[in-house]
Amino acid sequence: MRILFLIIVGSLSNLGLGQESAVKTFEGFYNGSNLQIECKSSPITPWQKCDCIDSVSVNGKKLVNPINNGVQVALDKSKNLEIWDKVDVKIYYSKTAQLRLLNPYHFYPQKLKTVDTVYVNYPFLIWETHQNFKDLRLWVQIEQYKWGDWVKVGTNFNILSDTLYQADISNFAHAGENKFRVAVSNIEYDHFPSSELIFQVKAKKKAKAKLKKNDQKIVLNQKVDYVLYNDKEEIVLRGLSNQIELKHVQPGTYFLFYANRIKKIKLKD
């Protein structure tokens, strides 16, 4: 019987050793907060408290009792951490479960910074960034000075693992002098703009807009970035096109901001 018992124990031990965990990694900067987490046991079950955690390590050191109430990775139990120390967290959990982080944006560096380098090789705007923390939800947005203010143009560029980015700005640049910059932003509305880039565009005609009342549209001589405001300074239409449909716009006075110009338009019944 003793021999049989040893064989059973040995078999169970081997099965345990053969199991593998999934791992969720996170890099950020410690600010005294704990990392909020949720888990689910299958794609069709709801997100809930985690009971699938095997272990957690912070900067290579395993935490003792790392989970608080099933919803927090207790970083404050890591006695060696000082405020704004960099943290590399590894959460090992069951391969059959899913795990997500709820508050990675709480672990921004002490001071965000703008891009390292930005320049124009027309029609491309090019920049570099080395502040790459994929879970911290940082992005770069392109901004153009026009209509008396800095205006965001184009889509956001999420900062992940890449360091070199470029964007075609030919649809936004206008004839003559242009001013562009890029800004690092985050979901907490922090905003870190680069220095402005001033350059000339000669191989482009001056943008013009013409109201075609019978066709109920505005026709432009080139594809431009535009915003149509009513007399209450409310946005009615915006887009990037060489024509603007007005069939569903009510009669009244409007102001068309397009390229680097502003045009007053009156629509009648």
Short mmCIF file of C-alpha atoms in Angstrom, two decimals:
data_model
loop_
_atom_site.label_atom_id
_atom_site.label_comp_id
_atom_site.label_asym_id
_atom_site.label_seq_id
_atom_site.Cartn_x
_atom_site.Cartn_y
_atom_site.Cartn_z
CA MET A 1 0.00 0.00 0.00
CA ARG A 2 2.83 2.41 0.78
CA ILE A 3 4.38 1.81 -2.63
CA LEU A 4 1.02 2.45 -4.32
CA PHE A 5 0.59 5.69 -2.33
CA LEU A 6 4.02 6.94 -3.44
CA ILE A 7 3.21 6.16 -7.05
CA ILE A 8 -0.05 8.13 -6.84
CA VAL A 9 1.65 11.12 -5.17
CA GLY A 10 4.43 11.04 -7.71
CA SER A 11 1.94 10.97 -10.58
CA LEU A 12 0.02 13.95 -9.19
CA SER A 13 3.25 15.88 -8.71
CA ASN A 14 4.25 15.25 -12.29
CA LEU A 15 0.85 16.46 -13.50
CA GLY A 16 1.25 19.67 -11.50
CA LEU A 17 4.69 20.30 -12.91
CA GLY A 18 3.36 19.85 -16.43
CA GLN A 19 0.80 22.65 -16.10
CA GLU A 20 1.73 26.08 -17.46
CA SER A 21 0.42 29.53 -16.60
CA ALA A 22 -0.37 32.43 -18.85
CA VAL A 23 1.46 35.65 -17.99
CA LYS A 24 0.37 39.28 -18.17
CA THR A 25 3.23 41.79 -18.11
CA PHE A 26 3.03 45.47 -17.23
CA GLU A 27 5.63 48.24 -17.16
CA GLY A 28 5.00 51.55 -15.49
CA PHE A 29 6.03 53.81 -12.61
CA TYR A 30 4.96 53.23 -9.01
CA ASN A 31 2.97 56.08 -7.46
CA GLY A 32 1.60 54.32 -4.39
CA SER A 33 -1.43 52.85 -6.17
CA ASN A 34 -2.31 49.21 -6.62
CA LEU A 35 -2.96 47.67 -10.01
CA GLN A 36 -6.68 46.99 -10.55
CA ILE A 37 -7.53 43.72 -12.33
CA GLU A 38 -10.47 41.64 -13.52
CA CYS A 39 -10.70 38.08 -14.79
CA LYS A 40 -13.15 35.85 -16.60
CA SER A 41 -13.19 32.10 -16.96
CA SER A 42 -14.41 31.98 -20.57
CA PRO A 43 -15.28 34.32 -23.46
CA ILE A 44 -18.99 34.24 -22.56
CA THR A 45 -18.73 34.80 -18.78
CA PRO A 46 -18.68 38.31 -17.25
CA TRP A 47 -15.55 40.05 -15.95
CA GLN A 48 -15.27 39.58 -12.18
CA LYS A 49 -12.87 39.17 -9.27
CA CYS A 50 -9.80 37.05 -9.97
CA ASP A 51 -9.42 33.62 -8.41
CA CYS A 52 -7.08 32.28 -11.07
CA ILE A 53 -3.82 33.99 -10.02
CA ASP A 54 -0.85 31.67 -9.47
CA SER A 55 1.79 34.25 -8.50
CA VAL A 56 2.95 37.83 -9.05
CA SER A 57 6.46 39.22 -9.32
CA VAL A 58 7.54 42.86 -9.22
CA ASN A 59 10.96 43.72 -10.62
CA GLY A 60 11.87 40.04 -10.50
CA LYS A 61 10.83 39.50 -6.87
CA LYS A 62 7.85 37.30 -5.99
CA LEU A 63 5.18 38.97 -3.83
CA VAL A 64 3.70 37.24 -0.78
CA ASN A 65 -0.13 37.28 -0.78
CA PRO A 66 -0.16 39.53 -3.87
CA ILE A 67 -3.94 39.82 -4.47
CA ASN A 68 -6.26 42.00 -2.36
CA ASN A 69 -9.94 41.05 -2.45
CA GLY A 70 -9.52 39.50 -5.89
CA VAL A 71 -9.38 42.91 -7.62
CA GLN A 72 -5.98 44.43 -6.74
CA VAL A 73 -2.38 43.46 -7.33
CA ALA A 74 -0.93 44.68 -4.04
CA LEU A 75 2.13 46.57 -5.21
CA ASP A 76 2.27 48.30 -1.82
CA LYS A 77 3.41 44.97 -0.36
CA SER A 78 6.64 45.30 -2.31
CA LYS A 79 8.70 46.87 0.49
CA ASN A 80 11.55 48.04 -1.75
CA LEU A 81 9.46 50.33 -3.97
CA GLU A 82 9.83 54.10 -3.73
CA ILE A 83 7.47 56.58 -5.37
CA TRP A 84 8.17 56.87 -9.13
CA ASP A 85 10.38 53.78 -9.20
CA LYS A 86 9.97 51.89 -12.45
CA VAL A 87 7.95 48.68 -12.03
CA ASP A 88 7.99 45.56 -14.15
CA VAL A 89 5.02 43.43 -13.07
CA LYS A 90 4.41 39.85 -14.15
CA ILE A 91 1.08 38.22 -13.24
CA TYR A 92 0.93 34.45 -13.69
CA TYR A 93 -2.58 33.03 -13.97
CA SER A 94 -4.47 30.04 -15.32
CA LYS A 95 -4.24 29.55 -19.08
CA THR A 96 -7.96 28.82 -19.20
CA ALA A 97 -8.84 32.33 -17.91
CA GLN A 98 -8.57 35.86 -19.29
CA LEU A 99 -7.13 38.81 -17.34
CA ARG A 100 -7.25 42.56 -17.96
CA LEU A 101 -5.79 45.67 -16.31
CA LEU A 102 -8.24 48.43 -15.41
CA ASN A 103 -6.03 51.36 -14.38
CA PRO A 104 -2.67 51.28 -16.19
CA TYR A 105 -2.93 55.07 -16.71
CA HIS A 106 -2.38 55.53 -12.95
CA PHE A 107 1.21 54.49 -13.52
CA TYR A 108 2.43 57.23 -15.84
CA PRO A 109 6.00 58.41 -15.38
CA GLN A 110 6.45 61.32 -13.00
CA LYS A 111 6.72 63.65 -15.95
CA LEU A 112 5.58 62.90 -19.46
CA LYS A 113 7.68 64.41 -22.22
CA THR A 114 7.13 65.33 -25.81
CA VAL A 115 8.72 63.58 -28.77
CA ASP A 116 12.50 63.42 -29.05
CA THR A 117 12.79 64.58 -32.68
CA VAL A 118 10.31 66.02 -35.17
CA TYR A 119 10.90 67.27 -38.71
CA VAL A 120 9.24 67.66 -42.11
CA ASN A 121 10.22 65.89 -45.30
CA TYR A 122 7.18 67.05 -47.25
CA PRO A 123 4.62 65.57 -47.65
CA PHE A 124 5.63 63.64 -44.53
CA LEU A 125 5.79 64.79 -40.93
CA ILE A 126 8.23 62.53 -39.07
CA TRP A 127 8.91 62.14 -35.36
CA GLU A 128 10.63 59.87 -32.86
CA THR A 129 9.61 58.90 -29.36
CA HIS A 130 11.35 56.66 -26.85
CA GLN A 131 8.75 56.96 -24.10
CA ASN A 132 7.15 53.68 -25.13
CA PHE A 133 4.97 52.04 -22.51
CA LYS A 134 2.29 50.05 -24.31
CA ASP A 135 -0.13 49.82 -21.38
CA LEU A 136 0.02 53.52 -20.45
CA ARG A 137 -2.22 54.65 -23.31
CA LEU A 138 -0.10 57.49 -24.63
CA TRP A 139 -0.54 58.83 -28.14
CA VAL A 140 0.79 61.49 -30.45
CA GLN A 141 -1.59 63.83 -32.24
CA ILE A 142 -0.71 66.14 -35.13
CA GLU A 143 -1.66 69.79 -34.74
CA GLN A 144 -1.74 72.56 -37.33
CA TYR A 145 -1.89 76.29 -36.66
CA LYS A 146 -4.82 77.70 -38.62
CA TRP A 147 -7.96 79.77 -38.04
CA GLY A 148 -6.16 81.52 -35.19
CA ASP A 149 -5.45 78.45 -33.06
CA TRP A 150 -3.75 75.05 -32.91
CA VAL A 151 -6.13 72.50 -34.44
CA LYS A 152 -5.80 68.71 -34.19
CA VAL A 153 -5.74 67.11 -37.65
CA GLY A 154 -5.79 63.48 -38.74
CA THR A 155 -5.91 60.43 -36.50
CA ASN A 156 -4.06 59.64 -33.27
CA PHE A 157 -0.86 57.59 -33.35
CA ASN A 158 -0.77 55.23 -30.37
CA ILE A 159 2.69 54.94 -28.81
CA LEU A 160 3.42 51.23 -28.53
CA SER A 161 6.74 49.57 -29.33
CA ASP A 162 7.69 51.63 -32.38
CA THR A 163 10.01 54.62 -32.04
CA LEU A 164 9.85 56.19 -35.52
CA TYR A 165 6.55 57.47 -36.95
CA GLN A 166 5.50 59.39 -40.03
CA ALA A 167 2.26 60.87 -41.35
CA ASP A 168 1.27 62.22 -44.76
CA ILE A 169 0.10 65.80 -44.16
CA SER A 170 -0.50 66.74 -47.82
CA ASN A 171 -4.30 66.90 -47.28
CA PHE A 172 -3.86 69.41 -44.44
CA ALA A 173 -0.98 71.60 -45.62
CA HIS A 174 -1.97 74.65 -47.65
CA ALA A 175 -0.24 76.91 -50.15
CA GLY A 176 2.34 79.23 -48.58
CA GLU A 177 3.61 79.15 -45.00
CA ASN A 178 2.52 76.26 -42.78
CA LYS A 179 2.92 75.63 -39.06
CA PHE A 180 2.71 72.11 -37.63
CA ARG A 181 3.66 70.37 -34.39
CA VAL A 182 3.03 67.05 -32.67
CA ALA A 183 1.89 66.58 -29.09
CA VAL A 184 2.07 63.66 -26.67
CA SER A 185 -1.30 63.24 -24.92
CA ASN A 186 -3.06 60.80 -22.62
CA ILE A 187 -6.55 60.00 -21.38
CA GLU A 188 -6.06 62.33 -18.40
CA TYR A 189 -5.84 65.22 -20.89
CA ASP A 190 -2.17 65.96 -20.27
CA HIS A 191 -0.72 67.61 -23.36
CA PHE A 192 2.95 68.04 -24.27
CA PRO A 193 3.49 69.79 -27.63
CA SER A 194 6.73 69.79 -29.57
CA SER A 195 8.29 72.94 -30.94
CA GLU A 196 6.50 74.23 -34.04
CA LEU A 197 7.74 73.45 -37.54
CA ILE A 198 7.41 76.24 -40.10
CA PHE A 199 7.78 75.41 -43.78
CA GLN A 200 6.61 76.58 -47.20
CA VAL A 201 4.46 74.66 -49.68
CA LYS A 202 4.82 76.05 -53.19
CA ALA A 203 3.50 73.25 -55.39
CA LYS A 204 -0.10 73.77 -54.32
CA LYS A 205 -2.84 76.17 -55.38
CA LYS A 206 -4.54 78.51 -52.98
CA ALA A 207 -7.70 76.82 -51.68
CA LYS A 208 -10.98 78.25 -52.93
CA ALA A 209 -14.60 77.48 -52.04
CA LYS A 210 -17.73 78.24 -54.08
CA LEU A 211 -21.35 77.90 -52.97
CA LYS A 212 -23.53 76.20 -55.61
CA LYS A 213 -27.01 77.05 -54.44
CA ASN A 214 -28.90 75.01 -57.04
CA ASP A 215 -26.88 71.89 -56.25
CA GLN A 216 -27.02 72.56 -52.50
CA LYS A 217 -23.33 72.04 -52.01
CA ILE A 218 -20.03 73.83 -51.58
CA VAL A 219 -17.41 72.93 -54.17
CA LEU A 220 -13.71 73.33 -53.39
CA ASN A 221 -10.85 73.35 -55.88
CA GLN A 222 -8.95 70.74 -53.86
CA LYS A 223 -9.41 68.27 -51.02
CA VAL A 224 -9.25 70.21 -47.74
CA ASP A 225 -9.85 69.88 -44.02
CA TYR A 226 -12.98 71.87 -43.16
CA VAL A 227 -15.38 72.75 -40.34
CA LEU A 228 -18.77 74.42 -40.90
CA TYR A 229 -20.08 76.48 -37.97
CA ASN A 230 -23.49 78.09 -37.54
CA ASP A 231 -23.97 81.60 -36.13
CA LYS A 232 -24.05 80.14 -32.60
CA GLU A 233 -20.49 78.81 -33.07
CA GLU A 234 -21.78 75.23 -33.09
CA ILE A 235 -20.19 72.67 -35.43
CA VAL A 236 -22.64 71.60 -38.12
CA LEU A 237 -20.34 69.67 -40.45
CA ARG A 238 -16.70 68.70 -40.54
CA GLY A 239 -14.57 66.51 -42.75
CA LEU A 240 -11.88 66.17 -45.37
CA SER A 241 -13.21 66.52 -48.93
CA ASN A 242 -13.42 68.63 -52.09
CA GLN A 243 -17.17 69.14 -51.75
CA ILE A 244 -19.62 69.66 -48.90
CA GLU A 245 -23.24 68.54 -49.18
CA LEU A 246 -25.75 71.03 -47.73
CA LYS A 247 -29.06 69.26 -48.42
CA HIS A 248 -29.74 68.68 -44.74
CA VAL A 249 -28.41 72.03 -43.48
CA GLN A 250 -31.07 74.50 -42.33
CA PRO A 251 -31.26 78.04 -43.77
CA GLY A 252 -29.14 80.58 -41.94
CA THR A 253 -25.70 82.16 -41.66
CA TYR A 254 -22.68 79.88 -41.56
CA PHE A 255 -18.92 80.17 -41.40
CA LEU A 256 -16.79 77.74 -43.36
CA PHE A 257 -13.30 77.17 -41.96
CA TYR A 258 -11.28 75.45 -44.68
CA ALA A 259 -7.55 75.06 -45.40
CA ASN A 260 -6.26 78.22 -43.68
CA ARG A 261 -9.23 80.39 -44.68
CA ILE A 262 -12.66 81.41 -43.39
CA LYS A 263 -15.68 82.10 -45.62
CA LYS A 264 -19.10 83.45 -44.58
CA ILE A 265 -22.04 81.66 -46.23
CA LYS A 266 -25.76 82.47 -46.22
CA LEU A 267 -28.25 79.73 -46.99
CA LYS A 268 -31.80 80.70 -47.92
CA ASP A 269 -35.05 78.75 -48.28
#
